[in-house]
mmCIF file of C-alpha atoms in Angstrom:
data_model
loop_
_atom_site.group_PDB
_atom_site.id
_atom_site.type_symbol
_atom_site.label_atom_id
_atom_site.label_comp_id
_atom_site.label_asym_id
_atom_site.label_seq_id
_atom_site.Cartn_x
_atom_site.Cartn_y
_atom_site.Cartn_z
ATOM 1 C CA MET A 24 15.139 1.042 6.793
ATOM 2 C CA ARG A 25 11.401 0.421 7.085
ATOM 3 C CA LYS A 26 12.153 -2.125 9.788
ATOM 4 C CA LEU A 27 14.181 0.449 11.713
ATOM 5 C CA ILE A 28 11.433 3.043 11.276
ATOM 6 C CA LYS A 29 8.832 0.563 12.478
ATOM 7 C CA ARG A 30 10.878 -0.158 15.614
ATOM 8 C CA LEU A 31 11.129 3.541 16.296
ATOM 9 C CA LEU A 32 7.427 4.069 15.720
ATOM 10 C CA ASP A 33 6.150 0.956 17.488
ATOM 11 C CA PRO A 34 5.807 2.432 20.985
ATOM 12 C CA PHE A 35 4.036 5.453 19.537
ATOM 13 C CA LEU A 36 1.709 3.289 17.475
ATOM 14 C CA LYS A 37 0.670 1.544 20.676
ATOM 15 C CA LEU A 38 -0.203 4.915 22.149
ATOM 16 C CA GLY A 39 -2.311 5.818 19.148
ATOM 17 C CA ALA A 40 0.399 8.108 17.749
ATOM 18 C CA LYS A 41 -0.405 10.729 20.395
ATOM 19 C CA LYS A 42 3.221 11.775 20.697
ATOM 20 C CA ALA A 43 4.803 10.640 17.435
ATOM 21 C CA PHE A 44 2.391 12.256 14.966
ATOM 22 C CA SER A 45 0.070 14.504 16.892
ATOM 23 C CA LYS A 46 -0.711 16.786 13.975
ATOM 24 C CA PRO A 47 -1.601 16.335 10.305
ATOM 25 C CA ARG A 48 1.455 16.600 8.071
ATOM 26 C CA PRO A 49 1.481 17.584 4.384
ATOM 27 C CA PHE A 50 3.158 15.341 1.836
ATOM 28 C CA LYS A 51 3.832 16.483 -1.719
ATOM 29 C CA TYR A 52 4.766 14.679 -4.901
ATOM 30 C CA ASP A 53 4.914 16.063 -8.428
ATOM 31 C CA GLY A 54 2.662 19.009 -7.605
ATOM 32 C CA ILE A 55 0.115 16.918 -5.683
ATOM 33 C CA GLU A 56 -0.373 17.462 -1.966
ATOM 34 C CA VAL A 57 -2.102 15.321 0.631
ATOM 35 C CA MET A 58 -2.574 15.926 4.323
ATOM 36 C CA VAL A 59 -1.506 12.824 6.246
ATOM 37 C CA MET A 60 -3.467 12.331 9.443
ATOM 38 C CA PRO A 61 -1.740 11.016 12.605
ATOM 39 C CA GLU A 62 -3.699 7.753 12.275
ATOM 40 C CA VAL A 63 -2.500 7.103 8.697
ATOM 41 C CA PHE A 64 0.611 5.367 7.309
ATOM 42 C CA PRO A 65 3.238 8.119 6.823
ATOM 43 C CA PRO A 66 4.804 8.230 3.332
ATOM 44 C CA HIS A 67 7.274 10.850 4.580
ATOM 45 C CA TYR A 68 9.482 8.374 6.428
ATOM 46 C CA THR A 69 9.173 5.236 4.332
ATOM 47 C CA LEU A 70 10.564 4.331 0.921
ATOM 48 C CA SER A 71 7.846 2.097 -0.506
ATOM 49 C CA THR A 72 5.431 4.871 -1.468
ATOM 50 C CA LYS A 73 8.165 6.889 -3.191
ATOM 51 C CA ILE A 74 9.373 3.850 -5.149
ATOM 52 C CA LEU A 75 5.841 3.057 -6.307
ATOM 53 C CA LEU A 76 5.300 6.658 -7.395
ATOM 54 C CA GLN A 77 8.525 6.642 -9.404
ATOM 55 C CA TYR A 78 7.511 3.354 -11.021
ATOM 56 C CA LEU A 79 4.058 4.650 -11.936
ATOM 57 C CA LYS A 80 5.704 7.486 -13.831
ATOM 58 C CA SER A 81 6.894 4.913 -16.362
ATOM 59 C CA LEU A 82 3.410 3.503 -17.025
ATOM 60 C CA GLU A 83 0.900 4.701 -19.597
ATOM 61 C CA LEU A 84 -2.162 5.028 -17.396
ATOM 62 C CA GLU A 85 -4.507 7.184 -19.465
ATOM 63 C CA ASN A 86 -7.985 5.605 -19.480
ATOM 64 C CA LYS A 87 -6.690 2.603 -17.521
ATOM 65 C CA THR A 88 -8.625 1.430 -14.475
ATOM 66 C CA VAL A 89 -6.445 1.528 -11.356
ATOM 67 C CA LEU A 90 -7.177 0.294 -7.836
ATOM 68 C CA GLU A 91 -4.993 1.308 -4.916
ATOM 69 C CA LEU A 92 -5.803 -1.387 -2.376
ATOM 70 C CA GLY A 93 -5.196 0.014 1.093
ATOM 71 C CA CYS A 94 -4.588 3.551 -0.077
ATOM 72 C CA GLY A 95 -3.582 5.236 3.187
ATOM 73 C CA SER A 96 -2.798 8.860 2.328
ATOM 74 C CA GLY A 97 -3.977 8.236 -1.243
ATOM 75 C CA ILE A 98 -1.022 9.963 -2.896
ATOM 76 C CA ILE A 99 -0.612 7.049 -5.316
ATOM 77 C CA SER A 100 -4.282 7.220 -6.292
ATOM 78 C CA LEU A 101 -4.085 10.967 -6.850
ATOM 79 C CA PHE A 102 -0.925 10.637 -8.925
ATOM 80 C CA ALA A 103 -2.537 7.949 -11.087
ATOM 81 C CA ALA A 104 -5.576 10.209 -11.523
ATOM 82 C CA SER A 105 -3.269 13.044 -12.597
ATOM 83 C CA LYS A 106 -2.072 10.719 -15.368
ATOM 84 C CA LYS A 107 -5.727 10.433 -16.477
ATOM 85 C CA ALA A 108 -6.333 6.970 -15.081
ATOM 86 C CA ILE A 109 -9.778 5.924 -13.837
ATOM 87 C CA VAL A 110 -8.939 5.430 -10.173
ATOM 88 C CA THR A 111 -10.493 3.661 -7.207
ATOM 89 C CA ALA A 112 -8.936 4.019 -3.752
ATOM 90 C CA SER A 113 -9.911 1.698 -0.916
ATOM 91 C CA ASP A 114 -9.002 1.427 2.752
ATOM 92 C CA ILE A 115 -10.543 0.343 6.059
ATOM 93 C CA ASN A 116 -9.425 3.565 7.743
ATOM 94 C CA ASN A 117 -12.202 6.149 7.485
ATOM 95 C CA ILE A 118 -9.870 8.862 8.745
ATOM 96 C CA ALA A 119 -7.617 8.241 5.754
ATOM 97 C CA LEU A 120 -10.571 8.209 3.365
ATOM 98 C CA THR A 121 -11.981 11.473 4.690
ATOM 99 C CA ALA A 122 -8.614 13.189 4.233
ATOM 100 C CA LEU A 123 -8.334 11.743 0.724
ATOM 101 C CA LYS A 124 -11.759 13.112 -0.206
ATOM 102 C CA GLN A 125 -10.552 16.552 0.827
ATOM 103 C CA ALA A 126 -7.356 16.068 -1.173
ATOM 104 C CA THR A 127 -9.279 15.205 -4.340
ATOM 105 C CA VAL A 128 -11.033 18.570 -4.085
ATOM 106 C CA LYS A 129 -7.842 20.478 -3.308
ATOM 107 C CA ASN A 130 -5.986 18.869 -6.216
ATOM 108 C CA ASN A 131 -8.996 18.915 -8.556
ATOM 109 C CA LEU A 132 -8.685 15.201 -9.284
ATOM 110 C CA ASP A 133 -11.346 12.510 -9.554
ATOM 111 C CA VAL A 134 -10.948 9.359 -7.429
ATOM 112 C CA GLU A 135 -13.636 6.885 -6.382
ATOM 113 C CA ILE A 136 -13.168 6.308 -2.649
ATOM 114 C CA ILE A 137 -14.486 3.166 -0.948
ATOM 115 C CA ASN A 138 -14.239 1.777 2.563
ATOM 116 C CA SER A 139 -13.313 -1.847 2.059
ATOM 117 C CA ASP A 140 -11.421 -4.615 3.834
ATOM 118 C CA LEU A 141 -9.357 -5.868 0.882
ATOM 119 C CA PHE A 142 -11.854 -6.537 -1.946
ATOM 120 C CA GLN A 143 -14.913 -7.008 0.277
ATOM 121 C CA ASN A 144 -16.864 -3.902 -0.793
ATOM 122 C CA LEU A 145 -15.475 -3.522 -4.311
ATOM 123 C CA THR A 146 -18.037 -4.237 -7.012
ATOM 124 C CA SER A 147 -15.627 -4.366 -9.946
ATOM 125 C CA GLN A 148 -14.170 -7.817 -10.516
ATOM 126 C CA GLY A 149 -11.253 -6.573 -12.557
ATOM 127 C CA PHE A 150 -8.928 -3.587 -12.900
ATOM 128 C CA ASP A 151 -6.151 -2.930 -15.374
ATOM 129 C CA TYR A 152 -3.820 -2.282 -12.428
ATOM 130 C CA VAL A 153 -4.055 -3.126 -8.735
ATOM 131 C CA ILE A 154 -1.412 -1.411 -6.589
ATOM 132 C CA ILE A 155 -0.683 -2.860 -3.135
ATOM 133 C CA ASN A 156 1.670 -1.530 -0.466
ATOM 134 C CA PRO A 157 0.815 -4.115 2.193
ATOM 135 C CA PRO A 158 1.434 -4.436 5.914
ATOM 136 C CA TYR A 159 3.927 -7.238 6.427
ATOM 137 C CA TYR A 160 5.155 -7.452 10.012
ATOM 138 C CA PRO A 161 3.781 -10.609 11.723
ATOM 139 C CA LYS A 162 1.851 -9.171 14.628
ATOM 140 C CA ASN A 163 -1.839 -8.640 15.313
ATOM 141 C CA PRO A 164 -2.866 -4.978 14.909
ATOM 142 C CA THR A 165 -4.582 -3.473 17.929
ATOM 143 C CA ASN A 166 -5.844 -0.217 16.414
ATOM 144 C CA ILE A 167 -6.663 1.272 13.032
ATOM 145 C CA LYS A 168 -3.186 2.694 12.407
ATOM 146 C CA GLU A 169 -1.432 -0.587 13.177
ATOM 147 C CA ASN A 170 -3.324 -2.196 10.283
ATOM 148 C CA ALA A 171 -0.918 -0.341 7.995
ATOM 149 C CA TRP A 172 2.077 -2.114 9.567
ATOM 150 C CA PHE A 173 1.020 -5.503 10.935
ATOM 151 C CA CYS A 174 -0.350 -8.370 8.853
ATOM 152 C CA GLY A 175 -1.381 -10.654 11.723
ATOM 153 C CA GLU A 176 0.668 -13.180 13.671
ATOM 154 C CA ASP A 177 0.018 -15.855 11.044
ATOM 155 C CA PHE A 178 0.178 -13.478 8.039
ATOM 156 C CA GLU A 179 -3.612 -13.389 7.897
ATOM 157 C CA TYR A 180 -3.584 -10.331 5.641
ATOM 158 C CA PHE A 181 -1.784 -12.261 2.896
ATOM 159 C CA ARG A 182 -3.835 -15.417 3.376
ATOM 160 C CA ASN A 183 -7.011 -13.368 2.892
ATOM 161 C CA LEU A 184 -5.527 -11.372 0.017
ATOM 162 C CA PHE A 185 -4.553 -14.355 -2.105
ATOM 163 C CA THR A 186 -7.761 -16.225 -1.279
ATOM 164 C CA GLN A 187 -9.809 -13.291 -2.575
ATOM 165 C CA LEU A 188 -7.605 -12.819 -5.640
ATOM 166 C CA LYS A 189 -8.566 -16.300 -6.855
ATOM 167 C CA ASN A 190 -12.057 -14.995 -7.642
ATOM 168 C CA ARG A 191 -10.916 -11.927 -9.571
ATOM 169 C CA SER A 192 -9.833 -11.055 -13.097
ATOM 170 C CA ASP A 193 -7.413 -8.156 -12.629
ATOM 171 C CA ASP A 194 -4.906 -7.698 -15.454
ATOM 172 C CA CYS A 195 -1.832 -6.532 -13.525
ATOM 173 C CA ILE A 196 -1.351 -6.804 -9.757
ATOM 174 C CA LEU A 197 1.687 -4.989 -8.371
ATOM 175 C CA MET A 198 2.839 -5.366 -4.771
ATOM 176 C CA ILE A 199 5.874 -3.832 -3.082
ATOM 177 C CA LEU A 200 7.811 -5.676 -0.385
ATOM 178 C CA SER A 201 11.003 -4.904 1.502
ATOM 179 C CA GLN A 202 13.930 -7.138 2.333
ATOM 180 C CA ASP A 203 12.945 -6.500 5.960
ATOM 181 C CA CYS A 204 9.877 -8.697 5.669
ATOM 182 C CA ASN A 205 9.569 -12.471 5.383
ATOM 183 C CA ILE A 206 9.349 -12.623 1.601
ATOM 184 C CA SER A 207 9.729 -16.405 1.496
ATOM 185 C CA LYS A 208 6.731 -16.828 3.814
ATOM 186 C CA ILE A 209 4.602 -14.479 1.721
ATOM 187 C CA THR A 210 5.711 -16.235 -1.471
ATOM 188 C CA ASP A 211 4.802 -19.605 0.028
ATOM 189 C CA ILE A 212 1.322 -18.366 0.994
ATOM 190 C CA ALA A 213 0.833 -17.063 -2.537
ATOM 191 C CA SER A 214 2.030 -20.325 -4.084
ATOM 192 C CA LYS A 215 -0.377 -22.418 -2.025
ATOM 193 C CA GLN A 216 -3.214 -20.263 -3.378
ATOM 194 C CA GLY A 217 -2.009 -20.709 -6.971
ATOM 195 C CA PHE A 218 -0.034 -17.480 -7.432
ATOM 196 C CA LYS A 219 3.563 -16.601 -8.186
ATOM 197 C CA LEU A 220 5.484 -13.426 -7.391
ATOM 198 C CA GLU A 221 7.865 -12.206 -10.084
ATOM 199 C CA ILE A 222 10.206 -9.262 -9.562
ATOM 200 C CA GLU A 223 9.147 -6.335 -11.740
ATOM 201 C CA LEU A 224 11.560 -3.809 -10.195
ATOM 202 C CA GLU A 225 14.339 -3.951 -7.614
ATOM 203 C CA ARG A 226 15.429 -0.745 -5.944
ATOM 204 C CA THR A 227 17.920 -0.091 -3.140
ATOM 205 C CA MET A 228 17.698 3.190 -1.253
ATOM 206 C CA PHE A 229 19.551 4.010 1.970
ATOM 207 C CA THR A 230 20.701 0.375 2.285
ATOM 208 C CA GLU A 231 17.120 -0.955 2.175
ATOM 209 C CA ARG A 232 16.233 -3.120 -0.808
ATOM 210 C CA ASN A 233 12.645 -3.037 -2.030
ATOM 211 C CA TYR A 234 10.982 -5.148 -4.694
ATOM 212 C CA ILE A 235 7.922 -4.441 -6.789
ATOM 213 C CA TYR A 236 6.436 -7.838 -7.563
ATOM 214 C CA LYS A 237 3.965 -8.717 -10.274
ATOM 215 C CA VAL A 238 1.438 -11.178 -8.848
ATOM 216 C CA SER A 239 0.079 -13.642 -11.367
ATOM 217 C CA SER A 240 -1.488 -17.097 -11.593
ATOM 218 C CA LYS A 241 0.849 -20.075 -11.786
ATOM 219 C CA ASN A 242 -1.396 -21.615 -14.448
#
């Protein structure tokens, strides 16, 4: 389904979402509300964010350190904070981060917000949980919104991600992928950097199968 949605959105993404999402749209989950800007990945029409939120409900997050890497709307970060986690949200999209700052005030929740390309500007070398909802279509992004969908023609996002993970000490890294993406290619990139992807949860919704993977060292 995400692949179908991406095809529908692609021409609008190229136009900077001027016609597709010309206005901010609210998104609510479990009493938490965020305002999703036109330039930000829309959780309304995709399944990955909802599946991650449902999965997080099952975790005991109180006093755990949580990083949402590439937070977009930040709804996952806010939900983790509502479960009394110590949360950091990062993204390269300042529009998304500004909206998230406003959402933390509106929802009376505490989240550390950092502009960072992957782990570049993150000072902590280890979190209890790292949550990743990555871009995975093999195309070079041409604007800030397309970074949420496209990982580069040669999967540069994943090559950089796993290279940086080698220098970290995070306890649990969780990444969601859809059957629509080239999972074997991503798995191969991870393996060459010394990582393995193990299925933590498999969920099929509206004919689309999604997997939450636990990323860990092969050693």
